[in-house]
Coordinates of N, CA and C in Angstrom, one line a residue:
Chain P
A2 N 44.0 169.5 25.3 CA 44.0 169.9 23.9 C 43.1 168.9 23.2
Q3 N 42.5 169.4 22.0 CA 41.8 168.5 21.2 C 42.6 167.8 20.2
S4 N 42.1 166.6 19.6 CA 42.8 166.0 18.4 C 41.7 165.2 17.7
V5 N 42.0 165.1 16.4 CA 41.1 164.4 15.5 C 41.9 163.3 14.7
T6 N 41.2 162.1 14.7 CA 41.7 161.1 13.9 C 40.7 160.6 12.9
Q7 N 41.3 160.7 11.6 CA 40.5 160.2 10.5 C 41.1 158.9 10.1
L8 N 40.3 157.8 10.3 CA 40.8 156.5 10.3 C 41.2 156.0 8.9
D9 N 40.7 156.5 7.9 CA 41.1 156.1 6.5 C 41.7 157.3 5.8
S10 N 42.9 157.0 5.2 CA 43.5 158.1 4.4 C 43.0 158.1 3.0
Q11 N 42.4 157.0 2.5 CA 41.9 156.8 1.1 C 40.7 155.9 1.2
V12 N 39.6 156.4 0.4 CA 38.5 155.5 0.3 C 38.0 155.5 -1.1
P13 N 38.1 154.4 -1.8 CA 37.7 154.3 -3.2 C 36.3 153.7 -3.1
V14 N 35.4 154.2 -4.0 CA 34.1 153.6 -4.1 C 33.6 153.8 -5.6
F15 N 32.5 152.9 -5.8 CA 31.9 153.1 -7.1 C 30.8 154.1 -7.1
E16 N 30.5 154.7 -8.2 CA 29.4 155.6 -8.3 C 28.1 155.0 -7.8
E17 N 27.3 155.6 -7.1 CA 26.0 155.2 -6.5 C 26.1 154.4 -5.4
A18 N 27.3 154.1 -4.9 CA 27.4 153.2 -3.8 C 27.4 154.1 -2.5
P19 N 27.1 153.5 -1.4 CA 27.0 154.4 -0.1 C 28.6 154.4 0.4
V20 N 28.8 155.5 1.2 CA 30.2 155.8 1.8 C 30.1 156.3 3.2
E21 N 31.1 155.9 4.0 CA 31.2 156.4 5.3 C 32.6 156.8 5.5
L22 N 32.9 158.0 5.8 CA 34.2 158.5 6.2 C 34.3 158.7 7.7
R23 N 35.2 158.0 8.3 CA 35.2 158.0 9.8 C 36.1 159.0 10.4
C24 N 35.5 159.5 11.5 CA 36.2 160.6 12.4 C 36.0 160.3 13.8
N25 N 37.1 160.3 14.5 CA 37.1 160.3 15.9 C 37.7 161.4 16.6
Y26 N 37.3 162.0 17.6 CA 38.0 163.1 18.3 C 38.3 162.8 19.6
S27 N 39.3 163.6 20.2 CA 39.5 163.4 21.6 C 39.5 164.8 22.3
S28 N 38.8 165.0 23.3 CA 38.7 166.4 24.0 C 38.2 166.1 25.4
S29 N 38.7 166.9 26.3 CA 38.2 166.7 27.7 C 37.0 167.7 28.1
V30 N 36.7 168.5 27.0 CA 35.6 169.4 27.2 C 34.6 169.3 26.0
S31 N 33.6 170.0 26.1 CA 32.5 169.8 25.0 C 33.2 170.4 23.7
V32 N 32.6 170.0 22.6 CA 33.2 170.3 21.3 C 32.2 170.8 20.2
Y33 N 32.7 171.5 19.3 CA 32.1 171.7 18.1 C 32.8 170.9 16.9
L34 N 32.1 170.3 16.1 CA 32.6 169.4 15.1 C 32.3 169.8 13.6
F35 N 33.2 169.8 12.7 CA 33.0 170.2 11.4 C 33.6 169.2 10.4
W36 N 32.9 169.1 9.2 CA 33.5 168.5 8.1 C 33.7 169.6 7.0
Y37 N 34.9 169.5 6.4 CA 35.2 170.4 5.4 C 35.5 169.5 4.1
V38 N 35.3 170.1 2.9 CA 35.6 169.3 1.8 C 36.6 170.2 0.9
Q39 N 37.5 169.5 0.2 CA 38.5 170.2 -0.6 C 38.6 169.6 -2.0
Y40 N 37.9 170.2 -2.9 CA 38.0 169.7 -4.3 C 39.3 170.0 -4.9
P41 N 39.8 169.2 -5.9 CA 41.1 169.3 -6.5 C 41.4 170.7 -6.8
N42 N 42.6 171.3 -6.4 CA 43.2 172.6 -6.7 C 42.2 173.6 -6.1
Q43 N 41.6 173.5 -5.1 CA 40.7 174.5 -4.5 C 41.0 174.5 -3.0
G44 N 40.4 175.6 -2.4 CA 40.4 175.8 -0.9 C 39.5 174.8 -0.3
L45 N 39.4 174.9 1.1 CA 38.4 174.2 1.9 C 37.0 174.9 1.9
Q46 N 36.0 174.1 1.8 CA 34.6 174.6 2.0 C 34.0 173.8 3.1
L47 N 33.2 174.5 3.9 CA 32.5 174.0 5.0 C 31.4 173.1 4.5
L48 N 31.3 171.8 4.8 CA 30.3 170.9 4.4 C 29.1 170.8 5.4
L49 N 29.5 170.7 6.7 CA 28.4 170.6 7.7 C 29.1 170.8 9.0
K50 N 28.3 171.1 10.1 CA 28.9 171.4 11.4 C 27.9 170.8 12.4
Y51 N 28.4 170.5 13.5 CA 27.6 170.1 14.8 C 28.1 171.1 15.8
L52 N 27.0 171.8 16.4 CA 27.3 172.8 17.4 C 26.6 172.2 18.7
S53 N 25.4 172.0 18.5 CA 24.5 171.4 19.8 C 23.2 170.9 19.2
G54 N 22.4 170.4 20.1 CA 21.1 170.0 19.7 C 21.1 168.6 19.0
S55 N 20.4 168.6 17.8 CA 20.2 167.2 17.2 C 21.6 166.7 16.8
T56 N 21.7 165.4 17.1 CA 22.9 164.8 16.8 C 23.3 164.5 15.3
L57 N 22.2 164.6 14.5 CA 22.3 164.2 13.1 C 22.2 165.6 12.4
V58 N 23.3 165.9 11.6 CA 23.3 167.1 10.8 C 23.5 166.7 9.3
E59 N 23.0 167.6 8.5 CA 23.0 167.3 7.1 C 23.6 168.4 6.3
S60 N 24.1 168.1 5.0 CA 24.4 169.1 4.1 C 23.5 169.3 3.1
I61 N 23.8 170.2 2.2 CA 22.7 170.5 1.0 C 22.9 169.5 0.0
N62 N 24.1 168.8 -0.1 CA 24.4 168.0 -1.2 C 24.3 166.4 -0.8
G63 N 23.5 166.2 0.2 CA 23.2 164.7 0.6 C 24.1 164.1 1.5
F64 N 25.1 164.7 2.1 CA 25.9 164.2 3.1 C 25.2 164.4 4.4
E65 N 25.5 163.5 5.4 CA 25.1 163.6 6.8 C 26.2 163.2 7.7
A66 N 26.1 163.6 8.9 CA 27.1 163.2 9.9 C 26.3 163.1 11.3
E67 N 26.7 162.2 12.1 CA 26.1 162.0 13.4 C 27.1 162.1 14.5
F68 N 26.8 163.0 15.4 CA 27.7 163.1 16.7 C 27.3 162.1 17.6
N69 N 28.3 161.3 18.0 CA 28.1 160.2 18.9 C 29.1 160.5 20.1
K70 N 28.5 161.0 21.1 CA 29.4 161.6 22.3 C 30.0 160.3 23.0
S71 N 29.3 159.2 23.2 CA 29.8 158.1 23.9 C 31.0 157.4 23.2
Q72 N 30.9 157.5 21.8 CA 32.0 157.0 21.0 C 32.9 158.0 20.5
T73 N 32.8 159.1 20.8 CA 33.6 160.3 20.5 C 33.8 160.3 18.9
S74 N 32.7 160.2 18.2 CA 32.8 160.1 16.7 C 31.9 161.1 16.1
F75 N 32.2 161.4 14.9 CA 31.4 162.2 14.0 C 31.6 161.7 12.6
H76 N 31.1 160.5 12.2 CA 31.3 160.0 10.9 C 30.5 160.6 9.9
L77 N 31.0 160.8 8.7 CA 30.3 161.4 7.5 C 29.8 160.3 6.7
R78 N 28.5 160.3 6.2 CA 27.9 159.3 5.4 C 27.2 160.0 4.2
K79 N 27.1 159.2 3.2 CA 26.2 159.5 2.0 C 25.6 158.3 1.5
P80 N 24.5 158.2 1.3 CA 23.8 156.9 0.7 C 24.1 156.5 -0.7
S81 N 24.4 157.5 -1.5 CA 24.7 157.2 -3.0 C 25.6 158.3 -3.4
V82 N 26.9 158.0 -3.8 CA 27.8 159.1 -4.1 C 27.9 159.2 -5.7
H83 N 28.3 160.5 -6.1 CA 28.5 160.8 -7.5 C 29.9 161.0 -7.8
I84 N 30.3 161.0 -9.0 CA 31.6 161.2 -9.5 C 32.2 162.5 -8.9
S85 N 31.3 163.5 -8.9 CA 31.5 164.9 -8.4 C 31.8 165.0 -7.0
D86 N 31.6 163.9 -6.2 CA 32.0 164.0 -4.8 C 33.5 163.5 -4.5
T87 N 34.2 163.2 -5.6 CA 35.6 163.0 -5.6 C 36.3 164.2 -5.0
A88 N 36.9 164.1 -3.8 CA 37.6 165.2 -3.1 C 38.3 164.7 -1.9
E89 N 38.9 165.6 -1.2 CA 39.5 165.2 0.0 C 38.6 165.9 1.2
Y90 N 38.3 165.1 2.3 CA 37.4 165.5 3.3 C 38.2 165.6 4.6
F91 N 38.0 166.7 5.3 CA 38.7 166.8 6.5 C 37.7 167.1 7.7
C92 N 38.0 166.2 8.8 CA 37.2 166.5 10.0 C 38.0 167.5 10.9
A93 N 37.2 168.3 11.6 CA 37.9 169.3 12.4 C 37.1 169.5 13.7
V94 N 37.8 169.9 14.7 CA 37.1 170.1 16.1 C 37.6 171.4 16.7
S95 N 36.7 172.1 17.4 CA 37.1 173.2 18.2 C 36.2 173.2 19.4
T96 N 36.3 174.1 20.4 CA 35.6 174.1 21.6 C 34.8 175.4 21.9
P97 N 33.6 175.4 22.5 CA 33.0 176.6 22.8 C 33.5 177.2 23.9
Q98 N 34.5 176.7 24.7 CA 35.0 177.4 25.8 C 36.1 178.4 25.4
G99 N 35.8 179.3 24.6 CA 36.8 180.4 24.1 C 37.9 179.7 23.2
G100 N 37.7 178.5 22.6 CA 38.8 178.0 21.8 C 38.5 177.9 20.4
S101 N 37.4 178.5 19.9 CA 36.9 178.3 18.6 C 37.9 178.9 17.4
E102 N 38.9 179.7 18.0 CA 39.8 180.2 17.0 C 40.9 179.1 16.7
K103 N 40.9 178.1 17.6 CA 41.9 177.1 17.3 C 41.2 175.8 16.7
L104 N 41.0 175.8 15.5 CA 40.3 174.7 14.8 C 41.3 173.7 14.5
V105 N 41.2 172.5 15.0 CA 42.2 171.4 14.8 C 41.6 170.5 13.7
F106 N 42.4 170.2 12.8 CA 42.0 169.2 11.7 C 42.6 167.8 11.8
G107 N 41.9 166.9 11.2 CA 42.5 165.5 11.0 C 43.3 165.6 9.7
K108 N 43.9 164.4 9.5 CA 44.9 164.3 8.3 C 44.1 164.2 7.0
G109 N 42.8 164.1 7.0 CA 42.1 164.0 5.7 C 41.9 162.6 5.3
T110 N 40.8 162.5 4.4 CA 40.4 161.3 3.7 C 40.1 161.6 2.3
K111 N 40.8 160.9 1.4 CA 40.7 161.1 0.0 C 39.6 160.3 -0.5
L112 N 38.4 160.7 -1.0 CA 37.4 160.0 -1.4 C 37.5 160.0 -3.0
T113 N 37.5 158.8 -3.6 CA 37.6 158.7 -5.0 C 36.4 157.8 -5.5
V114 N 35.6 158.5 -6.3 CA 34.3 157.9 -6.8 C 34.6 157.4 -8.2
N115 N 34.6 156.2 -8.5 CA 34.9 155.6 -9.8 C 33.7 155.2 -10.5
P116 N 33.6 155.3 -11.9 CA 32.4 155.0 -12.6 C 32.2 153.4 -12.7
Chain Z
E8 N 31.0 190.1 -2.9 CA 31.1 188.8 -2.6 C 32.0 188.5 -1.2
A9 N 31.4 187.9 -0.3 CA 32.1 187.6 0.9 C 33.2 186.6 0.7
Q10 N 34.4 187.0 1.0 CA 35.5 186.1 0.7 C 36.8 186.4 1.5
V11 N 37.8 185.5 1.4 CA 39.1 185.7 1.9 C 40.0 185.6 0.7
T12 N 40.8 186.6 0.6 CA 41.7 186.7 -0.6 C 43.0 186.6 -0.2
Q13 N 43.8 185.7 -0.8 CA 45.2 185.5 -0.5 C 45.9 185.9 -1.9
N14 N 47.1 186.3 -1.6 CA 48.1 186.6 -2.8 C 49.5 186.4 -2.3
P15 N 50.4 185.8 -3.3 CA 50.0 185.3 -4.6 C 49.4 183.9 -4.5
R16 N 49.0 183.3 -5.5 CA 48.4 182.0 -5.6 C 49.6 181.0 -5.7
Y17 N 50.5 181.3 -6.4 CA 51.7 180.5 -6.5 C 53.0 181.3 -6.3
L18 N 54.0 180.8 -5.7 CA 55.3 181.5 -5.6 C 56.4 180.6 -5.3
I19 N 57.5 180.8 -6.2 CA 58.8 180.1 -6.1 C 59.8 181.1 -5.7
T20 N 60.5 180.8 -4.6 CA 61.6 181.7 -4.0 C 62.8 180.9 -3.8
V21 N 63.8 181.6 -3.3 CA 65.0 180.9 -2.9 C 65.2 181.0 -1.5
T22 N 66.0 180.1 -0.9 CA 66.3 180.0 0.4 C 66.8 181.3 1.0
G23 N 66.2 181.8 2.1 CA 66.7 183.1 2.7 C 66.1 184.4 2.3
K24 N 65.4 184.3 1.2 CA 64.9 185.6 0.6 C 63.5 185.8 1.2
K25 N 63.4 186.9 2.0 CA 62.2 187.2 2.8 C 60.9 187.4 1.9
L26 N 59.9 186.8 2.4 CA 58.6 187.0 1.6 C 57.4 187.3 2.5
T27 N 56.3 187.8 2.0 CA 55.1 188.0 2.6 C 53.9 187.5 1.7
V28 N 53.2 186.6 2.4 CA 51.9 186.3 1.7 C 50.8 187.1 2.4
T29 N 50.0 187.8 1.5 CA 48.9 188.7 2.1 C 47.6 187.9 2.2
C30 N 46.9 188.4 3.1 CA 45.5 187.8 3.2 C 44.5 189.0 3.7
S31 N 43.5 189.0 3.0 CA 42.5 190.0 3.4 C 41.1 189.4 3.4
Q32 N 40.2 189.9 4.3 CA 38.8 189.4 4.4 C 37.9 190.6 4.5
N33 N 36.7 190.4 3.8 CA 35.8 191.6 3.7 C 34.5 191.3 4.5
M34 N 34.5 190.4 5.5 CA 33.4 190.0 6.3 C 33.3 190.5 7.6
N35 N 34.4 191.4 8.0 CA 34.4 191.9 9.4 C 34.5 190.8 10.4
H36 N 35.3 189.8 10.1 CA 35.6 188.7 11.0 C 36.6 189.0 12.0
E37 N 36.4 188.7 13.2 CA 37.4 189.0 14.3 C 38.6 188.0 14.2
Y38 N 38.3 186.8 14.1 CA 39.3 185.8 14.0 C 39.9 185.6 12.5
M39 N 41.2 185.5 12.5 CA 41.9 185.0 11.4 C 43.0 184.1 11.7
S40 N 43.3 183.3 10.7 CA 44.4 182.2 11.0 C 45.0 181.8 9.7
W41 N 46.3 181.3 10.0 CA 47.1 180.7 8.9 C 47.3 179.2 9.1
Y42 N 47.0 178.4 8.1 CA 47.3 177.0 8.3 C 48.3 176.7 7.0
R43 N 49.1 175.7 7.2 CA 49.8 175.0 6.1 C 49.3 173.6 6.0
Q44 N 49.2 173.2 4.7 CA 48.7 171.8 4.3 C 49.8 171.0 3.7
D45 N 50.1 169.8 4.2 CA 51.2 169.0 3.7 C 50.6 167.6 3.4
P46 N 51.0 167.0 2.5 CA 50.4 165.6 2.2 C 50.6 164.6 3.4
G47 N 49.5 164.0 3.8 CA 49.6 163.0 4.9 C 49.6 163.7 6.2
L48 N 49.6 165.0 6.3 CA 49.7 165.7 7.6 C 48.5 166.6 7.7
G49 N 47.7 166.6 6.8 CA 46.4 167.6 6.9 C 46.8 169.0 7.1
L50 N 46.0 169.7 7.8 CA 46.2 171.1 7.9 C 46.7 171.3 9.4
R51 N 47.7 172.1 9.5 CA 48.3 172.4 10.8 C 48.2 174.0 10.9
Q52 N 47.8 174.5 12.1 CA 47.7 175.9 12.4 C 49.0 176.5 12.6
I53 N 49.4 177.6 11.9 CA 50.7 178.3 12.2 C 50.5 179.4 13.2
Y54 N 49.6 180.3 13.0 CA 49.3 181.4 13.8 C 47.9 181.7 13.8
Y55 N 47.4 182.4 14.8 CA 46.0 182.9 14.8 C 45.8 184.3 15.4
S56 N 44.8 185.0 15.0 CA 44.6 186.3 15.6 C 43.1 186.4 16.1
M57 N 42.9 186.8 17.2 CA 41.5 186.9 17.8 C 40.9 188.3 17.5
N58 N 41.9 189.3 17.3 CA 41.4 190.7 16.8 C 42.7 191.5 16.6
V59 N 42.4 192.8 16.2 CA 43.5 193.6 15.9 C 44.5 193.7 17.1
E60 N 45.8 193.5 16.7 CA 46.9 193.5 17.7 C 46.8 192.4 18.7
V61 N 46.1 191.3 18.4 CA 46.1 190.1 19.3 C 46.4 188.9 18.4
T62 N 47.5 188.4 18.6 CA 47.9 187.1 17.9 C 48.6 186.1 18.8
D63 N 48.6 184.9 18.4 CA 49.1 183.8 19.2 C 49.6 182.7 18.3
K64 N 50.5 181.9 18.8 CA 51.1 180.8 18.0 C 50.1 179.6 18.0
G65 N 50.1 179.0 16.8 CA 49.4 177.8 16.6 C 50.3 176.6 16.9
D66 N 50.2 175.5 16.2 CA 51.0 174.3 16.4 C 52.3 174.3 15.7
V67 N 52.4 175.1 14.7 CA 53.8 175.0 14.0 C 54.3 176.5 13.6
P68 N 54.5 177.3 14.6 CA 54.9 178.7 14.3 C 56.3 179.0 13.9
E69 N 57.2 178.0 14.1 CA 58.7 178.3 13.9 C 58.9 178.7 12.4
G70 N 59.7 179.8 12.3 CA 59.9 180.3 11.0 C 59.0 181.2 10.4
Y71 N 58.0 181.5 11.1 CA 56.9 182.5 10.5 C 56.7 183.6 11.5
K72 N 56.2 184.7 10.9 CA 55.8 185.8 11.6 C 54.4 186.3 11.1
V73 N 53.6 187.0 12.0 CA 52.3 187.5 11.5 C 52.2 189.0 12.2
S74 N 51.2 189.7 11.6 CA 50.8 190.9 12.2 C 49.3 191.2 11.9
R75 N 48.8 191.9 12.8 CA 47.3 192.2 12.6 C 47.1 193.6 13.0
K76 N 47.5 194.6 12.1 CA 47.3 196.0 12.3 C 45.9 196.5 12.0
E77 N 45.3 195.9 11.0 CA 44.0 196.2 10.7 C 43.0 195.0 10.8
K78 N 41.8 195.1 11.0 CA 40.9 194.0 11.2 C 40.9 193.1 9.9
R79 N 41.0 193.6 8.7 CA 40.7 192.9 7.6 C 42.0 192.1 7.0
N80 N 43.1 192.5 7.5 CA 44.4 192.1 7.0 C 45.2 191.2 8.0
F81 N 45.8 190.1 7.5 CA 46.6 189.3 8.4 C 47.6 188.6 7.5
P82 N 48.7 189.4 7.2 CA 49.8 188.8 6.4 C 50.7 187.8 7.1
L83 N 51.3 186.9 6.4 CA 52.1 185.8 6.8 C 53.6 186.1 6.3
I84 N 54.5 186.3 7.1 CA 55.9 186.7 6.8 C 56.9 185.6 7.0
L85 N 57.6 185.2 6.1 CA 58.7 184.3 6.2 C 60.0 185.1 6.0
E86 N 60.7 185.3 7.1 CA 61.9 186.2 7.0 C 63.0 185.6 6.5
S87 N 63.2 184.3 6.5 CA 64.4 183.5 6.0 C 63.8 182.1 5.6
P88 N 63.0 182.1 4.5 CA 62.5 180.8 4.0 C 63.4 179.7 3.9
S89 N 63.1 178.5 4.2 CA 63.9 177.3 4.1 C 63.0 176.2 3.2
P90 N 63.7 175.3 2.7 CA 63.0 174.4 1.8 C 61.9 173.6 2.6
N91 N 62.0 173.5 3.9 CA 60.9 172.7 4.6 C 59.7 173.5 4.8
Q92 N 59.7 174.8 4.4 CA 58.6 175.6 4.4 C 57.8 175.5 3.0
T93 N 58.3 174.6 2.1 CA 57.5 174.4 0.9 C 56.2 173.7 1.3
S94 N 55.1 174.4 0.9 CA 53.8 173.9 1.4 C 52.7 174.6 0.6
L95 N 51.5 174.2 0.9 CA 50.3 174.9 0.6 C 49.7 175.6 1.8
Y96 N 49.6 176.9 1.6 CA 49.2 177.8 2.9 C 47.8 178.3 2.5
F97 N 47.0 178.3 3.7 CA 45.7 178.8 3.6 C 45.5 179.8 4.7
C98 N 44.9 180.9 4.4 CA 44.4 182.0 5.3 C 42.9 181.6 5.5
A99 N 42.3 182.0 6.8 CA 41.0 181.7 7.0 C 40.5 182.7 8.0
S100 N 39.1 183.0 8.1 CA 38.7 183.9 9.0 C 37.3 183.5 9.5
S101 N 37.0 184.0 10.6 CA 35.7 183.6 11.2 C 35.2 184.7 12.2
F102 N 33.8 184.7 12.5 CA 33.3 185.5 13.6 C 33.7 185.0 14.9
A103 N 33.9 185.7 15.9 CA 34.3 185.3 17.2 C 33.3 184.5 18.0
Q104 N 32.1 185.2 18.0 CA 31.1 184.8 19.0 C 30.2 183.6 18.4
T105 N 30.1 183.5 17.1 CA 29.3 182.5 16.4 C 30.2 181.5 15.8
P106 N 30.1 180.2 16.3 CA 31.0 179.1 15.8 C 30.6 178.6 14.4
Y107 N 30.7 179.4 13.4 CA 30.3 179.0 12.1 C 31.5 178.2 11.4
G108 N 32.6 178.2 12.1 CA 33.8 177.7 11.4 C 34.4 178.5 10.5
Y109 N 35.7 178.4 10.2 CA 36.4 179.2 9.3 C 36.0 179.2 7.9
T110 N 36.1 180.4 7.2 CA 36.0 180.6 5.7 C 37.5 180.7 5.2
F111 N 37.7 179.8 4.2 CA 39.1 179.7 3.8 C 39.3 180.5 2.5
G112 N 40.5 181.0 2.4 CA 40.9 181.5 1.1 C 41.3 180.3 0.1
S113 N 41.8 180.7 -1.1 CA 42.0 179.7 -2.1 C 43.4 179.0 -2.1
G114 N 44.2 179.6 -1.2 CA 45.6 178.9 -1.0 C 46.7 179.6 -1.7
T115 N 47.8 179.4 -1.2 CA 49.1 179.9 -1.8 C 50.0 178.7 -1.8
R116 N 50.5 178.4 -3.0 CA 51.4 177.2 -3.1 C 52.8 177.8 -3.1
L117 N 53.6 177.6 -2.1 CA 55.0 178.1 -2.0 C 56.0 177.0 -2.1
T118 N 57.0 177.3 -3.0 CA 58.1 176.4 -3.2 C 59.4 177.2 -2.9
V119 N 60.1 176.7 -1.9 CA 61.4 177.2 -1.6 C 62.5 176.4 -2.1
V120 N 63.3 176.9 -2.9 CA 64.5 176.1 -3.5 C 65.8 176.5 -3.0

């Protein structure tokens, strides 16, 4: 079975600073990896995903994540954050071996961007 | 607009009173799923469905029932709610063959007193 560990429950940063939200996964088979974002009082939105191919994936709002198989990690980064990036971020894993219906989430990281 | 619609958004009920949270999607997705979100625990899968009449337990199925009689609908039933089922519930759907990840509804905040 797969599992996800998000190493930081809360990350406070100042506006325009860089940020990294850490995610490690555990799986005995190949994986699909996702980052979701949840803005206050809203549902989850898909931010970006890794399925195969290039290990660096990007979102439309400046976030990127890199799949590192040897370190079983999928950390999320942004070089310069905005106040509007304040949200909770969830890393999730599923597998291509008929397991994509079982998307397993980490416990989330609350990113707070301060002025 | 492609979406997953949950109702109600907020619900306060009493222990033991049966309730149903509805979920509907208009994207012709095969997979549908229910998650609950609790502080510090992230999202945990309750039940999922791979297609009509095909459902299976997730990680925390106790106290819940589901049905999938039509492709678009996947209601969550709490036959005898208890206070430990107070939570934020999300319904989600996705295509089966293409791993785009789930599309989530806006959530249902349930309080059981």
